[in-house]
CSV table of C-alpha atoms in Angstrom, one decimal:
chain,number,residue,atom,x,y,z
M,1,MET,CA,89.2,81.5,109.8
M,2,LEU,CA,91.5,81.3,112.8
M,3,THR,CA,91.1,85.0,113.3
M,4,LEU,CA,87.9,84.2,115.3
M,5,GLN,CA,90.3,83.6,118.2
M,6,PHE,CA,90.2,87.3,118.8
M,7,PHE,CA,86.6,87.3,119.9
M,8,VAL,CA,87.1,84.5,122.3
M,9,VAL,CA,90.2,86.1,124.0
M,10,GLU,CA,88.5,89.5,124.1
M,11,ALA,CA,85.5,88.0,125.9
M,12,ILE,CA,87.7,86.3,128.4
M,13,ALA,CA,89.8,89.5,129.0
M,14,ALA,CA,86.7,91.6,129.4
M,15,SER,CA,85.1,89.2,131.9
M,16,ARG,CA,88.2,89.5,134.1
M,17,PHE,CA,88.3,93.3,133.8
M,18,GLY,CA,86.1,94.7,136.6
M,19,GLY,CA,83.3,97.1,135.3
M,20,TYR,CA,84.4,96.8,131.6
M,21,SER,CA,81.9,98.1,129.0
M,22,TYR,CA,82.0,97.2,125.4
M,23,THR,CA,80.5,100.6,124.4
M,24,ARG,CA,82.4,102.8,126.8
M,25,ASP,CA,85.9,101.2,126.9
M,26,THR,CA,88.2,100.6,124.0
M,27,ILE,CA,89.7,97.3,122.9
M,28,SER,CA,93.1,98.5,123.8
M,29,ASP,CA,92.2,99.0,127.4
M,30,LEU,CA,92.2,95.2,127.7
M,31,GLY,CA,95.9,95.2,127.0
M,32,THR,CA,97.0,97.8,129.6
M,33,ALA,CA,98.4,97.4,133.1
M,34,GLY,CA,94.8,97.8,134.5
M,35,SER,CA,93.7,94.5,132.9
M,36,SER,CA,94.5,91.3,134.7
M,37,ALA,CA,94.5,89.5,131.3
M,38,ARG,CA,96.7,92.0,129.6
M,39,LEU,CA,99.3,89.3,128.6
M,40,LEU,CA,96.6,87.1,127.1
M,41,MET,CA,95.0,90.1,125.2
M,42,ASN,CA,98.3,91.4,123.9
M,43,GLY,CA,99.3,87.9,122.8
M,44,SER,CA,96.0,87.7,120.9
M,45,PHE,CA,96.8,91.0,119.2
M,46,ILE,CA,100.1,89.6,118.0
M,47,ALA,CA,98.6,86.3,117.0
M,48,GLN,CA,95.8,88.1,115.1
M,49,GLY,CA,98.4,90.1,113.1
M,50,LEU,CA,100.3,87.0,112.1
M,51,LEU,CA,97.0,85.2,111.1
M,52,ILE,CA,95.9,88.1,109.0
M,53,ILE,CA,99.2,88.3,107.2
M,54,ALA,CA,99.2,84.6,106.6
M,55,GLY,CA,95.6,84.6,105.5
M,56,ALA,CA,96.2,87.4,103.0
M,57,LEU,CA,99.1,85.6,101.5
M,58,LEU,CA,97.3,82.2,101.3
M,59,LEU,CA,94.3,83.8,99.7
M,60,GLY,CA,96.5,84.7,96.7
M,61,PRO,CA,95.6,81.7,94.4
M,62,GLY,CA,91.8,82.5,94.7
M,63,LEU,CA,92.1,86.2,94.0
M,64,ALA,CA,91.9,87.9,90.6
M,65,GLY,CA,93.0,91.2,89.1
M,66,THR,CA,94.3,94.4,90.6
M,67,GLY,CA,91.8,94.2,93.5
M,68,GLY,CA,93.2,90.8,94.5
M,69,ARG,CA,96.8,92.1,94.5
M,70,LEU,CA,96.0,95.3,96.3
M,71,SER,CA,94.0,93.5,99.0
M,72,ARG,CA,97.0,91.4,99.9
M,73,VAL,CA,99.1,94.5,100.4
M,74,LEU,CA,96.5,96.3,102.5
M,75,LEU,CA,95.6,93.3,104.6
M,76,THR,CA,99.3,92.7,105.3
M,77,VAL,CA,99.6,96.4,106.5
M,78,SER,CA,96.5,95.8,108.7
M,79,GLY,CA,98.1,92.7,110.1
M,80,ILE,CA,101.3,94.4,110.9
M,81,GLY,CA,99.3,97.2,112.6
M,82,VAL,CA,97.4,94.9,115.0
M,83,LEU,CA,100.7,93.0,115.7
M,84,LEU,CA,102.3,96.3,116.8
M,85,VAL,CA,99.2,97.1,118.9
M,86,GLY,CA,100.1,94.0,120.9
M,87,VAL,CA,103.8,94.9,121.2
M,88,PHE,CA,103.2,98.5,122.2
M,89,PRO,CA,100.2,98.8,124.5
M,90,SER,CA,98.3,102.1,124.8
M,91,ASP,CA,99.7,102.8,128.3
M,92,GLY,CA,103.3,102.3,127.0
M,93,ASP,CA,104.3,104.0,123.7
M,94,GLY,CA,101.0,105.7,123.0
M,95,THR,CA,102.2,107.3,119.7
M,96,VAL,CA,103.3,104.0,118.1
M,97,HIS,CA,100.1,102.3,119.4
M,98,ALA,CA,97.9,105.0,117.9
M,99,ILE,CA,99.6,104.8,114.5
M,100,ALA,CA,99.5,101.0,114.5
M,101,ALA,CA,95.8,100.9,115.5
M,102,GLY,CA,95.0,103.4,112.7
M,103,ALA,CA,96.9,101.3,110.1
M,104,HIS,CA,95.1,98.2,111.3
M,105,LEU,CA,91.6,99.7,111.1
M,106,LEU,CA,92.0,101.7,107.9
M,107,GLY,CA,94.0,99.0,106.2
M,108,GLY,CA,91.4,96.5,107.1
M,109,GLY,CA,88.5,98.5,105.8
M,110,ILE,CA,90.1,99.4,102.5
M,111,GLY,CA,91.6,95.9,102.2
M,112,LEU,CA,88.2,94.3,102.5
M,113,THR,CA,86.9,96.6,99.7
M,114,ALA,CA,89.8,95.6,97.5
M,115,LEU,CA,89.3,92.0,98.4
M,116,ALA,CA,85.6,92.3,97.3
M,117,TYR,CA,86.8,93.2,93.8
M,118,GLY,CA,89.3,90.3,93.9
M,119,VAL,CA,86.6,87.6,94.6
M,120,ARG,CA,83.6,89.2,92.8
M,121,PRO,CA,84.4,87.5,89.4
M,122,ARG,CA,84.0,84.2,91.1
M,123,SER,CA,81.2,85.0,93.7
M,124,GLU,CA,79.1,88.1,93.4
M,125,GLY,CA,77.4,87.4,96.7
M,126,LEU,CA,80.7,87.2,98.6
M,127,GLY,CA,82.1,90.3,96.7
M,128,THR,CA,79.0,92.3,97.7
M,129,THR,CA,79.2,91.2,101.3
M,130,LEU,CA,82.9,92.1,101.6
M,131,ALA,CA,82.3,95.5,99.9
M,132,VAL,CA,79.6,96.3,102.5
M,133,LEU,CA,81.8,95.3,105.4
M,134,GLY,CA,84.7,97.2,104.0
M,135,LEU,CA,82.7,100.4,103.6
M,136,LEU,CA,81.2,100.0,107.0
M,137,GLY,CA,84.7,99.6,108.5
M,138,ILE,CA,86.0,102.7,106.7
M,139,ILE,CA,83.1,104.9,107.9
M,140,ALA,CA,83.5,103.6,111.5
M,141,THR,CA,87.2,104.2,111.4
M,142,ILE,CA,86.7,107.8,110.2
M,143,PHE,CA,84.1,108.4,113.0
M,144,PHE,CA,86.3,106.8,115.6
M,145,GLY,CA,89.3,109.0,114.6
M,146,ALA,CA,87.1,112.1,114.6
M,147,ALA,CA,85.7,111.2,118.0
M,148,VAL,CA,82.1,111.0,116.6
M,149,PHE,CA,80.7,108.1,118.5
M,150,LEU,CA,76.9,108.8,118.3
M,151,PHE,CA,74.9,106.2,120.3
M,152,LEU,CA,77.6,103.5,120.0
M,153,GLY,CA,80.1,105.0,122.4
M,154,GLU,CA,83.9,105.1,121.9
M,155,GLY,CA,84.3,101.3,122.4
M,156,GLY,CA,81.3,100.5,120.3
M,157,THR,CA,82.5,102.6,117.3
M,158,GLU,CA,86.0,101.1,117.5
M,159,ARG,CA,84.5,97.6,117.5
M,160,VAL,CA,82.5,98.3,114.4
M,161,ALA,CA,85.7,99.4,112.7
M,162,ALA,CA,87.7,96.4,114.0
M,163,TYR,CA,85.2,93.5,113.8
M,164,VAL,CA,84.5,93.8,110.1
M,165,LEU,CA,87.9,92.5,109.2
M,166,PRO,CA,87.9,89.1,111.0
M,167,ILE,CA,84.2,88.6,109.9
M,168,GLY,CA,85.1,89.4,106.3
M,169,LEU,CA,88.2,87.2,106.3
M,170,VAL,CA,86.2,84.2,107.7
M,171,ALA,CA,83.5,84.7,105.1
M,172,ALA,CA,86.2,84.7,102.3
M,173,GLY,CA,88.0,81.8,103.9
M,174,VAL,CA,84.9,79.6,104.1
M,175,ALA,CA,83.8,80.4,100.5
M,176,LEU,CA,87.3,79.6,99.2
M,177,TRP,CA,87.4,76.4,101.1
M,178,ARG,CA,84.0,75.2,99.9
M,179,GLN,CA,84.6,76.3,96.3
M,180,LYS,CA,88.3,75.7,95.9
M,181,ASP,CA,87.9,73.1,93.2
M,182,ASP,CA,85.6,75.3,91.1
M,183,TRP,CA,87.9,78.3,91.6
M,184,LEU,CA,91.1,76.6,90.7
M,185,ALA,CA,90.0,74.2,87.9
M,186,LEU,CA,89.8,75.7,84.4
M,187,THR,CA,88.3,72.6,82.8
M,188,ASN,CA,85.8,70.0,83.8
M,189,PRO,CA,86.7,66.3,83.8
M,190,ASP,CA,85.1,65.8,80.4
M,191,GLY,CA,87.3,68.5,78.9
M,192,THR,CA,84.7,71.3,78.7
M,193,PRO,CA,85.5,74.8,80.1
M,194,SER,CA,84.6,75.3,83.7
M,195,ARG,CA,82.4,78.0,85.0
M,196,ARG,CA,85.4,80.0,86.0
M,197,GLN,CA,87.0,79.7,82.6
M,198,LEU,CA,83.7,80.8,80.9
M,199,ARG,CA,83.5,83.8,83.2
M,200,GLU,CA,87.1,84.7,82.5
M,201,ASP,CA,86.7,84.3,78.8
M,202,ALA,CA,83.5,86.5,78.8
M,203,ARG,CA,85.3,89.1,80.9
M,204,LEU,CA,88.3,89.1,78.5
M,205,GLN,CA,86.0,89.4,75.5
M,206,ARG,CA,84.2,92.4,77.0
M,207,ALA,CA,87.5,94.1,77.9
M,208,GLN,CA,88.8,93.6,74.3
M,209,GLN,CA,85.6,94.9,72.8
M,210,ALA,CA,85.7,98.0,75.1
M,211,ALA,CA,89.4,98.6,74.2
M,212,ALA,CA,88.5,98.3,70.5
M,213,ARG,CA,85.6,100.7,70.8
M,214,ASP,CA,87.7,103.2,72.7
M,215,ALA,CA,90.4,103.1,70.1
M,216,ALA,CA,87.9,103.6,67.3
M,217,LEU,CA,86.3,106.6,69.1
M,218,GLU,CA,89.7,108.1,69.8
M,219,ALA,CA,90.8,107.7,66.2
M,220,ALA,CA,87.5,109.2,64.9
M,221,ALA,CA,88.0,112.2,67.3
M,222,THR,CA,91.6,112.9,66.2
M,223,ARG,CA,91.1,112.3,62.4
M,224,ARG,CA,91.5,115.5,60.4
M,225,PRO,CA,90.0,116.0,56.9
M,226,GLU,CA,92.6,115.6,54.2
M,227,PRO,CA,93.3,118.8,52.1
M,228,ARG,CA,91.9,118.7,48.6
M,229,PRO,CA,94.5,118.8,45.9
M,230,ALA,CA,94.9,122.1,44.2
M,231,ALA,CA,93.6,122.4,40.6
M,232,PRO,CA,96.4,122.0,38.1
M,233,VAL,CA,97.6,125.2,36.5
M,234,GLN,CA,97.1,125.0,32.7
M,235,GLN,CA,99.9,126.4,30.6
M,236,ALA,CA,99.0,128.9,28.0
M,237,THR,CA,98.9,127.7,24.5
M,238,ALA,CA,99.2,129.4,21.2
M,239,GLU,CA,95.4,129.4,20.9
M,240,ASP,CA,95.1,131.2,24.2
M,241,ASP,CA,97.5,133.9,23.0
M,242,ASP,CA,95.1,134.6,20.0
M,243,PHE,CA,92.2,135.5,22.3
M,244,ASP,CA,91.3,139.2,22.0
M,245,PRO,CA,89.4,140.4,25.1
M,246,ASP,CA,88.2,143.5,23.3
M,247,ASP,CA,86.6,141.5,20.5
M,248,PRO,CA,85.8,138.1,21.8
M,249,TRP,CA,83.9,137.2,18.6
M,250,ALA,CA,87.0,138.0,16.4
M,251,PRO,CA,88.1,134.9,14.4
M,252,ARG,CA,91.3,133.2,15.7
M,253,ARG,CA,94.4,132.6,13.7
M,254,ARG,CA,95.1,129.1,12.7
């Protein structure tokens, strides 16, 4: 939730930058030598990185499955990226700055999408919101990297790619804070299963049924028909030797 500090500091730095435009100028311009509030802005970048990393780690107990684990990794990468953006301004080491900014934007968009899968078993509304924000961030990052700015301008396209992350993290943080008891408790005070436990049990049952169905279909597809046993060869008897093919009606010897 503390990542909202970025919007406050950005507004202060932009107000002290003569002629600054949110659509024409990039966020990184506020941290260059031409900005009178460059130290404040670069400090905000560094603080934002530390907050994102801390938030990703603290979200751990409320996340589920592969999506939850993957989101922590991706959000940590995004946090490291924006931290390096503050350490290496764009008018300094431009190469490191560009790589760090790309890692922040792309890691943030994909990380929000993974986070959506991590929280969806507990809140479908939150999961859907994070998925939409993550997809929007990924698309805006691709457009920004390809210099396709449309009517938003360079600064506006970059802000769409960057703003989705703090907005998504705040939404997840508020939801976790308000529902922490429901998310962490597996049983109610009277001993009955909680809603989370019921959802987890239902999901596990569906997964087991799907696995059993897939195993049965695979076994049916690979099953081969068993060969029929060959008819036993009858040994010739004395009676068979008495048979005369030229005169089948001839009496047989006893």
